[in-house]
Coordinates of C-alpha atoms and ligand atoms in Angstrom, one line a residue:
X1 CA 195.3 -77.2 -63.5
X2 CA 193.8 -76.9 -67.0
X3 CA 196.9 -75.3 -68.2
X4 CA 198.9 -78.3 -67.2
X5 CA 196.4 -80.7 -68.7
X6 CA 196.8 -78.9 -72.0
X7 CA 200.5 -79.3 -71.9
X8 CA 200.2 -83.1 -72.1
X9 CA 201.4 -84.0 -75.6
X10 CA 199.6 -86.3 -78.0
X11 CA 200.6 -89.9 -77.7
X12 CA 201.8 -89.9 -81.3
X13 CA 204.2 -87.0 -80.6
X14 CA 205.6 -88.9 -77.6
X15 CA 206.1 -92.1 -79.7
X16 CA 208.3 -90.2 -82.1
X17 CA 210.8 -89.1 -79.5
X18 CA 214.2 -90.9 -79.5
X19 CA 213.4 -92.3 -76.0
X20 CA 210.3 -93.9 -77.3
X21 CA 212.0 -95.2 -80.5
X22 CA 214.6 -96.9 -78.3
X23 CA 212.0 -98.6 -76.2
X24 CA 210.1 -99.7 -79.3
X25 CA 213.3 -101.4 -80.5
X26 CA 213.6 -103.3 -77.2
X27 CA 210.0 -104.1 -76.4
X28 CA 208.0 -103.8 -79.6
X29 CA 205.5 -101.2 -80.7
X30 CA 202.2 -102.3 -79.1
X31 CA 203.6 -102.9 -75.6
X32 CA 205.3 -99.5 -75.7
X33 CA 202.0 -97.8 -76.8
X34 CA 200.1 -99.4 -73.9
X35 CA 202.8 -98.5 -71.4
X36 CA 203.0 -94.9 -72.5
X37 CA 199.3 -94.6 -72.4
X38 CA 199.2 -96.0 -68.9
X39 CA 201.9 -93.6 -67.8
X40 CA 200.1 -90.7 -69.3
X41 CA 197.0 -91.7 -67.4
X42 CA 199.1 -91.5 -64.2
X43 CA 200.3 -88.0 -65.1
X44 CA 196.8 -86.8 -65.8
X45 CA 195.6 -88.2 -62.5
X46 CA 198.5 -86.5 -60.7
X47 CA 197.6 -83.1 -62.2
X48 CA 193.9 -83.5 -61.3
X49 CA 194.7 -84.5 -57.8
X50 CA 197.2 -81.6 -57.7
X51 CA 200.1 -83.7 -56.9
X52 CA 202.1 -82.3 -59.7
X53 CA 203.4 -78.9 -58.7
X54 CA 202.6 -76.0 -61.0
X55 CA 206.1 -75.2 -62.2
X56 CA 207.1 -78.8 -63.0
X57 CA 207.4 -80.1 -66.5
X58 CA 204.4 -82.3 -67.4
X59 CA 206.6 -84.8 -69.2
X60 CA 210.0 -84.8 -67.7
X61 CA 213.1 -87.1 -67.8
X62 CA 211.5 -89.7 -65.5
X63 CA 208.6 -90.3 -67.8
X64 CA 210.4 -92.7 -70.1
X65 CA 212.4 -94.2 -67.2
X66 CA 209.1 -95.2 -65.6
X67 CA 207.7 -96.5 -68.9
X68 CA 210.9 -98.6 -69.3
X69 CA 210.6 -99.9 -65.8
X70 CA 207.0 -101.0 -66.3
X71 CA 207.9 -102.7 -69.5
X72 CA 210.8 -104.6 -67.8
X73 CA 208.5 -105.6 -64.9
X74 CA 206.0 -107.0 -67.4
X75 CA 208.7 -109.3 -68.7
X76 CA 210.0 -110.5 -65.4
X77 CA 209.0 -114.0 -64.2
X78 CA 206.9 -113.5 -61.1
X79 CA 207.2 -117.1 -60.1
X80 CA 210.8 -117.3 -59.0
X81 CA 213.0 -118.6 -56.2
X82 CA 212.7 -117.1 -52.7
X83 CA 214.3 -117.7 -49.3
X84 CA 212.1 -119.2 -46.7
X85 CA 213.2 -117.8 -43.4
X86 CA 209.7 -118.1 -41.9
X87 CA 210.5 -121.2 -39.8
X88 CA 207.6 -123.0 -41.5
X89 CA 209.2 -125.8 -43.4
X90 CA 206.2 -126.9 -45.6
X91 CA 205.0 -123.4 -46.5
X92 CA 202.1 -123.7 -48.9
X93 CA 202.6 -120.1 -50.1
X94 CA 206.2 -120.8 -50.8
X95 CA 205.9 -124.0 -52.7
X96 CA 205.9 -126.6 -49.9
X97 CA 208.6 -129.2 -50.0
X98 CA 211.9 -128.5 -51.9
X99 CA 212.9 -131.4 -54.1
X100 CA 216.0 -133.5 -53.7
X101 CA 218.6 -132.8 -56.5
X102 CA 217.9 -136.3 -57.9
X103 CA 214.2 -135.4 -58.2
X104 CA 214.9 -132.1 -59.8
X105 CA 217.3 -133.7 -62.3
X106 CA 214.7 -136.4 -63.2
X107 CA 212.3 -133.6 -64.0
X108 CA 214.8 -131.8 -66.2
X109 CA 215.8 -135.0 -68.0
X110 CA 212.3 -135.6 -69.3
X111 CA 211.3 -132.0 -69.8
X112 CA 213.1 -131.2 -73.1
X113 CA 213.0 -134.7 -74.6
X114 CA 210.5 -137.4 -75.5
X115 CA 210.2 -140.0 -72.8
X116 CA 208.8 -143.4 -72.0
X117 CA 205.8 -141.9 -70.2
X118 CA 203.2 -144.2 -71.6
X119 CA 205.2 -146.6 -73.6
X120 CA 205.5 -150.3 -72.9
X121 CA 209.1 -151.0 -74.0
X122 CA 208.6 -154.8 -74.2
X123 CA 205.7 -154.7 -76.7
X124 CA 206.1 -151.2 -78.1
X125 CA 202.5 -150.6 -77.4
X126 CA 200.8 -148.2 -75.1
X127 CA 201.7 -148.5 -71.4
X128 CA 200.4 -146.6 -68.4
X129 CA 202.1 -143.7 -66.6
X130 CA 201.2 -145.3 -63.3
X131 CA 203.6 -148.1 -64.0
X132 CA 206.6 -145.8 -63.2
X133 CA 205.6 -145.5 -59.5
X134 CA 202.9 -148.0 -58.6
X135 CA 205.1 -150.9 -57.7
X136 CA 207.5 -148.7 -55.7
X137 CA 204.6 -147.1 -53.7
X138 CA 203.2 -150.6 -52.9
X139 CA 206.6 -151.7 -51.8
X140 CA 207.1 -148.7 -49.5
X141 CA 203.5 -148.8 -48.0
X142 CA 202.6 -152.5 -48.1
X143 CA 199.6 -151.6 -50.3
X144 CA 198.1 -154.0 -52.9
X145 CA 197.7 -151.2 -55.4
X146 CA 198.3 -147.5 -55.9
X147 CA 197.1 -144.6 -58.1
X148 CA 198.8 -141.2 -58.4
X149 CA 196.9 -138.1 -59.3
X150 CA 197.4 -134.3 -59.3
X151 CA 197.2 -133.6 -55.6
X152 CA 195.6 -135.0 -52.5
X153 CA 192.4 -133.0 -52.8
X154 CA 191.9 -134.6 -56.2
X155 CA 192.7 -138.0 -54.7
X156 CA 189.9 -137.7 -52.2
X157 CA 187.4 -136.4 -54.8
X158 CA 188.4 -139.2 -57.2
X159 CA 187.9 -141.9 -54.5
X160 CA 184.5 -140.5 -53.5
X161 CA 183.2 -139.8 -57.0
X162 CA 184.2 -143.3 -58.2
X163 CA 182.9 -145.1 -55.1
X164 CA 180.1 -143.0 -53.5
X165 CA 178.4 -140.9 -56.2
X166 CA 174.8 -140.5 -55.4
X167 CA 175.3 -142.4 -52.1
X168 CA 176.2 -141.7 -48.5
X169 CA 179.6 -140.9 -47.0
X170 CA 179.6 -141.2 -43.2
X171 CA 182.0 -138.9 -41.4
X172 CA 182.5 -137.8 -37.8
X173 CA 181.6 -134.2 -36.9
X174 CA 184.9 -133.9 -35.2
X175 CA 186.8 -134.4 -38.5
X176 CA 185.0 -132.2 -41.0
X177 CA 188.3 -130.3 -41.5
X178 CA 189.1 -127.3 -43.6
X179 CA 192.7 -127.4 -44.8
X180 CA 192.6 -123.8 -46.1
X181 CA 192.3 -122.4 -49.6
X182 CA 188.5 -123.3 -49.6
X183 CA 189.1 -127.0 -49.2
X184 CA 186.5 -128.1 -46.7
X185 CA 185.7 -131.8 -46.3
X186 CA 181.8 -131.3 -46.4
X187 CA 182.2 -129.4 -49.7
X188 CA 184.5 -132.0 -51.2
X189 CA 182.0 -134.7 -50.4
X190 CA 179.2 -132.7 -51.9
X191 CA 181.3 -131.9 -55.0
X192 CA 181.9 -135.7 -55.4
X193 CA 178.2 -136.1 -55.9
X194 CA 177.9 -138.0 -52.5
X195 CA 175.8 -137.1 -49.5
X196 CA 177.5 -136.4 -46.2
X197 CA 176.1 -138.3 -43.2
X198 CA 177.5 -136.5 -40.2
X199 CA 177.8 -138.6 -37.1
X200 CA 178.7 -138.0 -33.4
X201 CA 179.5 -134.6 -31.9
X202 CA 182.5 -132.3 -32.3
X203 CA 184.3 -133.8 -29.4
X204 CA 183.0 -137.3 -29.2
X205 CA 182.1 -139.9 -31.8
X206 CA 181.5 -143.5 -30.9
X207 CA 181.6 -146.6 -33.1
X208 CA 177.9 -147.0 -32.5
X209 CA 177.3 -143.6 -34.2
X210 CA 178.9 -145.0 -37.3
X211 CA 177.0 -148.2 -36.9
X212 CA 173.6 -146.5 -36.6
X213 CA 174.2 -144.3 -39.6
X214 CA 174.9 -147.2 -41.9
X215 CA 171.9 -147.9 -44.2
X216 CA 171.2 -149.1 -47.7
X217 CA 172.6 -145.8 -49.1
X218 CA 176.0 -145.9 -47.3
X219 CA 179.0 -146.4 -49.6
X220 CA 181.9 -145.1 -47.7
X221 CA 183.0 -144.5 -44.1
X222 CA 185.4 -141.6 -44.2
X223 CA 188.1 -140.7 -41.7
X224 CA 190.2 -137.6 -42.0
X225 CA 193.4 -136.9 -40.3
X226 CA 192.7 -133.7 -38.3
X227 CA 196.2 -132.5 -39.3
X228 CA 196.0 -128.8 -38.5
X229 CA 194.0 -128.9 -35.2
X230 CA 193.4 -131.1 -32.3
X231 CA 190.4 -131.6 -30.1
X232 CA 191.7 -132.2 -26.6
X233 CA 190.0 -132.8 -23.2
X234 CA 186.7 -134.6 -23.0
X235 CA 187.0 -136.2 -26.5
X236 CA 187.3 -139.5 -28.2
X237 CA 186.9 -141.2 -31.6
X238 CA 186.9 -144.8 -32.4
X239 CA 190.1 -146.4 -33.4
X240 CA 190.9 -147.2 -37.1
X241 CA 190.7 -150.9 -36.2
X242 CA 187.1 -150.5 -34.9
X243 CA 185.9 -148.6 -38.0
X244 CA 187.7 -151.0 -40.2
X245 CA 186.0 -154.0 -38.5
X246 CA 182.6 -152.3 -38.9
X247 CA 183.3 -151.4 -42.6
X248 CA 184.3 -155.0 -43.2
X249 CA 181.4 -156.5 -41.5
X250 CA 178.9 -154.3 -43.3
X251 CA 180.6 -154.4 -46.7
X252 CA 181.3 -150.7 -46.8
X253 CA 184.5 -149.0 -48.0
X254 CA 186.7 -147.4 -45.3
X255 CA 188.6 -144.4 -46.7
X256 CA 191.1 -142.3 -44.7
X257 CA 192.5 -139.0 -45.8
X258 CA 195.9 -138.6 -44.2
X259 CA 196.8 -135.2 -45.7
X260 CA 200.5 -135.1 -45.3
X261 CA 201.1 -138.8 -45.0
X262 CA 204.5 -140.1 -44.1
X263 CA 206.4 -143.2 -45.3
X264 CA 208.7 -143.4 -42.3
X265 CA 208.1 -142.8 -38.6
X266 CA 208.8 -139.2 -37.8
X267 CA 208.3 -139.5 -34.0
X268 CA 212.1 -139.3 -33.4
X269 CA 212.1 -135.9 -35.2
X270 CA 209.3 -134.3 -33.2
X271 CA 206.2 -135.4 -35.2
X272 CA 204.7 -138.2 -33.1
X273 CA 201.2 -137.6 -34.5
X274 CA 201.9 -138.2 -38.1
X275 CA 200.5 -141.7 -39.0
X276 CA 202.8 -143.8 -41.2
X277 CA 200.9 -144.9 -44.3
X278 CA 201.9 -148.6 -43.9
X279 CA 200.5 -148.8 -40.4
X280 CA 197.2 -147.2 -41.4
X281 CA 196.8 -149.8 -44.1
X282 CA 197.7 -152.5 -41.6
X283 CA 195.0 -151.3 -39.3
X284 CA 192.5 -152.3 -42.0
X285 CA 191.8 -149.0 -43.9
X286 CA 190.7 -149.9 -47.4
X287 CA 192.0 -146.7 -49.1
X288 CA 194.4 -144.1 -47.9
X289 CA 195.0 -140.7 -49.6
X290 CA 198.1 -138.4 -49.0
X291 CA 200.1 -135.6 -50.6
X292 CA 203.3 -135.9 -52.5
X293 CA 204.7 -132.5 -51.5
X294 CA 204.2 -132.3 -47.8
X295 CA 206.2 -134.6 -45.5
X296 CA 206.9 -137.1 -48.2
X297 CA 209.2 -134.4 -49.7
X298 CA 208.4 -134.8 -53.4
X299 CA 206.5 -132.9 -56.0
X300 CA 202.8 -131.9 -55.9
X301 CA 200.8 -135.2 -56.2
X302 CA 198.0 -137.1 -54.6
X303 CA 198.6 -140.7 -53.8
X304 CA 195.8 -143.3 -53.3
X305 CA 196.9 -146.6 -51.9
X306 CA 194.9 -149.7 -50.8
X307 CA 192.7 -152.5 -52.0
X308 CA 193.3 -153.7 -55.6
X309 CA 189.7 -154.1 -56.5
X310 CA 188.8 -150.5 -55.4
X311 CA 191.8 -148.9 -57.0
X312 CA 190.9 -150.7 -60.2
X313 CA 187.4 -149.2 -60.2
X314 CA 188.9 -145.8 -59.5
X315 CA 191.4 -146.1 -62.3
X316 CA 188.6 -146.8 -64.8
X317 CA 186.5 -143.7 -63.8
X318 CA 186.8 -140.7 -66.1
X319 CA 187.6 -138.4 -63.2
X320 CA 190.9 -140.2 -62.8
X321 CA 191.8 -139.2 -66.3
X322 CA 190.8 -135.6 -65.6
X323 CA 193.1 -135.3 -62.6
X324 CA 195.9 -137.4 -63.8
X325 CA 199.5 -136.6 -62.8
X326 CA 201.7 -134.7 -65.2
X327 CA 205.0 -136.1 -66.5
X328 CA 207.2 -133.7 -64.6
X329 CA 205.7 -134.5 -61.2
X330 CA 205.7 -138.2 -62.1
X331 CA 209.5 -138.1 -62.8
X332 CA 210.2 -136.2 -59.6
X333 CA 208.0 -138.5 -57.6
X334 CA 209.7 -141.6 -59.0
X335 CA 213.1 -140.2 -58.1
X336 CA 212.0 -139.1 -54.6
X337 CA 210.5 -142.6 -53.9
X338 CA 213.8 -144.1 -54.9
X339 CA 215.5 -142.2 -52.1
X340 CA 213.4 -144.1 -49.6
X341 CA 214.6 -147.4 -50.8
X342 CA 217.5 -149.0 -48.8
X343 CA 220.4 -148.5 -48.5
X344 CA 219.5 -144.9 -49.1
X345 CA 218.8 -142.9 -45.9
X346 CA 215.8 -140.7 -46.7
X347 CA 216.5 -138.5 -43.7
X348 CA 219.8 -137.5 -45.2
X349 CA 218.8 -137.2 -48.8
X350 CA 215.3 -135.6 -48.8
X351 CA 215.4 -131.9 -48.0
X352 CA 212.2 -131.7 -45.9
X353 CA 213.2 -134.7 -43.8
X354 CA 216.8 -133.4 -43.4
X355 CA 215.4 -130.0 -42.3
X356 CA 213.1 -131.8 -39.7
X357 CA 215.9 -133.9 -38.4
X358 CA 218.7 -131.4 -38.4
X359 CA 220.6 -131.0 -35.1
X360 CA 220.2 -127.6 -33.5
X361 CA 224.0 -127.0 -33.5
X362 CA 224.0 -126.9 -37.3
X363 CA 221.2 -124.4 -37.4
X364 CA 223.1 -122.3 -34.9
X365 CA 226.2 -122.4 -37.1
X366 CA 224.2 -121.0 -40.0
X367 CA 222.7 -118.3 -37.8
X368 CA 226.2 -117.3 -36.6
X369 CA 227.5 -117.2 -40.2
X370 CA 224.7 -114.8 -41.2
X371 CA 225.3 -112.7 -38.1
X372 CA 229.0 -112.6 -38.8
X373 CA 228.3 -111.4 -42.4
X374 CA 226.0 -108.6 -41.1
X375 CA 228.1 -107.8 -38.1
X376 CA 229.7 -104.5 -39.0
X377 CA 226.9 -103.1 -41.1
X378 CA 225.9 -99.8 -39.6
X379 CA 222.3 -99.0 -38.9
X380 CA 221.3 -102.5 -38.1
X381 CA 221.7 -104.6 -35.0
X382 CA 221.8 -108.3 -35.3
X383 CA 221.3 -111.0 -32.6
X384 CA 220.7 -114.7 -32.5
X385 CA 217.6 -115.8 -30.7
X386 CA 216.0 -119.2 -29.9
X387 CA 212.8 -119.7 -31.8
X388 CA 210.3 -122.4 -32.7
X389 CA 210.0 -123.7 -36.2
X390 CA 207.0 -125.7 -37.5
X391 CA 206.6 -128.5 -40.0
X392 CA 203.6 -126.7 -41.5
X393 CA 201.5 -128.0 -44.4
X394 CA 198.8 -129.1 -42.0
X395 CA 201.1 -130.9 -39.6
X396 CA 200.0 -130.2 -36.0
X397 CA 200.6 -126.5 -35.1
X398 CA 201.4 -127.5 -31.5
X399 CA 204.3 -129.6 -32.5
X400 CA 207.1 -127.2 -32.7
X401 CA 210.7 -127.8 -33.5
X402 CA 213.5 -125.9 -31.7
X403 CA 215.3 -123.5 -34.0
X404 CA 217.5 -120.3 -34.1
X405 CA 216.7 -117.1 -35.9
X406 CA 218.8 -114.1 -36.7
X407 CA 216.8 -111.1 -35.4
X408 CA 217.3 -107.8 -37.3
X409 CA 216.6 -104.5 -35.7
X410 CA 217.1 -101.5 -38.0
X411 CA 217.5 -97.9 -36.8
X412 CA 216.0 -96.3 -39.8
X413 CA 213.3 -98.8 -40.9
X414 CA 210.5 -100.4 -38.9
X415 CA 210.3 -104.2 -38.9
X416 CA 207.4 -104.0 -41.3
X417 CA 209.4 -101.7 -43.7
X418 CA 212.5 -103.9 -43.5
X419 CA 210.4 -107.0 -44.1
X420 CA 208.7 -105.2 -47.1
X421 CA 212.1 -104.3 -48.7
X422 CA 213.5 -107.7 -48.2
X423 CA 210.5 -109.3 -49.9
X424 CA 211.1 -107.0 -52.9
X425 CA 214.7 -107.7 -53.8
X426 CA 215.7 -109.9 -56.7
X427 CA 215.5 -113.1 -54.6
X428 CA 212.8 -112.4 -52.0
X429 CA 213.6 -113.1 -48.4
X430 CA 210.6 -113.9 -46.3
X431 CA 210.9 -113.9 -42.5
X432 CA 208.5 -113.2 -39.7
X433 CA 208.0 -110.3 -37.4
X434 CA 207.9 -110.8 -33.6
X435 CA 208.0 -108.1 -30.9
X436 CA 209.1 -105.4 -33.3
X437 CA 211.9 -107.3 -34.9
X438 CA 212.3 -109.1 -38.1
X439 CA 213.2 -112.8 -37.4
X440 CA 215.0 -114.8 -40.0
X441 CA 214.5 -118.4 -38.9
X442 CA 217.4 -120.5 -40.1
X443 CA 215.9 -124.1 -40.0
X444 CA 214.7 -123.9 -43.6
X445 CA 217.5 -121.8 -44.9
X446 CA 220.4 -123.4 -46.8
X447 CA 224.1 -122.6 -46.2
X448 CA 224.1 -121.3 -49.8
X449 CA 221.3 -118.9 -49.1
X450 CA 223.2 -117.1 -46.3
X451 CA 225.1 -115.0 -48.9
X452 CA 221.8 -114.3 -50.7
X453 CA 220.3 -112.9 -47.4
X454 CA 223.4 -110.9 -46.5
X455 CA 223.6 -109.2 -49.8
X456 CA 219.8 -108.4 -49.8
X457 CA 220.1 -106.8 -46.3
X458 CA 223.2 -104.9 -47.4
X459 CA 221.5 -103.6 -50.5
X460 CA 218.3 -102.6 -48.6
X461 CA 220.5 -100.7 -46.0
X462 CA 222.5 -98.9 -48.6
X463 CA 219.4 -97.4 -50.3
Ligands
LIG501 C1 197.0 -130.9 -47.2 C2 195.8 -131.8 -47.0 C3 195.0 -132.1 -48.1 C4 195.2 -131.6 -49.5 O1 196.4 -132.0 -50.1 P1 196.8 -131.3 -51.4 O2 197.9 -132.2 -51.9 O3 197.3 -129.9 -51.1 O4 195.7 -131.3 -52.4 C5 193.9 -132.9 -47.8 N1 193.7 -133.4 -46.6 C6 194.4 -133.0 -45.5 C7 194.1 -133.5 -44.1 C8 195.5 -132.2 -45.7 O5 196.3 -131.9 -44.6

């Protein structure tokens, strides 16, 4: 072992080889030094762990190939497009809603140029970025006022910080939701500087529970859409109208976090439990918060709609500045909202809505096209199976959407291995494994992506 360790050359000697000089030309001196050093460390480790056989060259041909590969990987963008064949349409790990082309174009248009972001063209003076979307949001939701921030979590924190700092927020024990990624309602309330007053029980909360909790300290009655779970059986909560009446009578603010939040009724497309923002406001809720990149189908954003006087107070609070929306998201949001305005048909133009509403036959056609493409590939068997897709993004897990998947069964690779390899091609393909097979659900897969999937499978199989 010591003999081999002694054979390891000085780093300076290695850096003078033609292989190294080539790499320095391409990648620069300091990155090559770090990469060579890291690779030497691997070699040393292999010798010590006796993984390098005694008669092999310590530094062989592969040494600089490995160095080159690590330098290339360092330069690759790790945030890149991927194919979502999971069957979960709003997949938080995969970037949630895809934008409509109009929204993507709007983003691109303002990205490399100056823009009218905060410019009042009439006076030439400073305007507000909110002006680009506020009127349109009000028109689409019936709200008096609107404010757009970074995301929905920020929207809730902004509302509570501005309206309930140092005071009480009353919320039902049945609605203290965690939406994942360490976002838990009790923590958010706490972080807003407010005190949580829990009322009721997990399965039952009555209007009298809210009523009894209201005291001098109470600022906000908070309702949260329990979007990712449902309490069924012996359970009940007061209606929005009841809470709104109580808030109104006692002079408290009624805030509802909708999470996804939809602008049009999605019941015809299999999502009957998603409350439409306009109806929630009509029921008497003072402020409603919802996301831009879930079922709305736009960019990441948090939208607050409701009473003019309250939104005015929130707008003036420093936290609103800290969580303000960026210009790219604002451009994409404006363009997305435009697609909701008649005569545009949002269900045809907004990708997430189109995916929800798509007829099963069309999904089957894509599954068949993929199957056809892989049909005579040896070593892999391909079949089309019925599956269930899900809206995701906190929409009810029980509400599934019928779908079709292409199931791959490989003779030389396990489903796990095949899945690993397909995730590690140039455009990663992400499916899901069920009963020993890799399923590629076609509901969220575009026609144009069929070829991407096919060539990825072929390249994995030919290795
Ligand atoms: C998703 C969700 C949020 C957070 O929305 P982001 O835009 O991701 O910050 C908040 N509340 C509920 C109920 C949600 O489903």
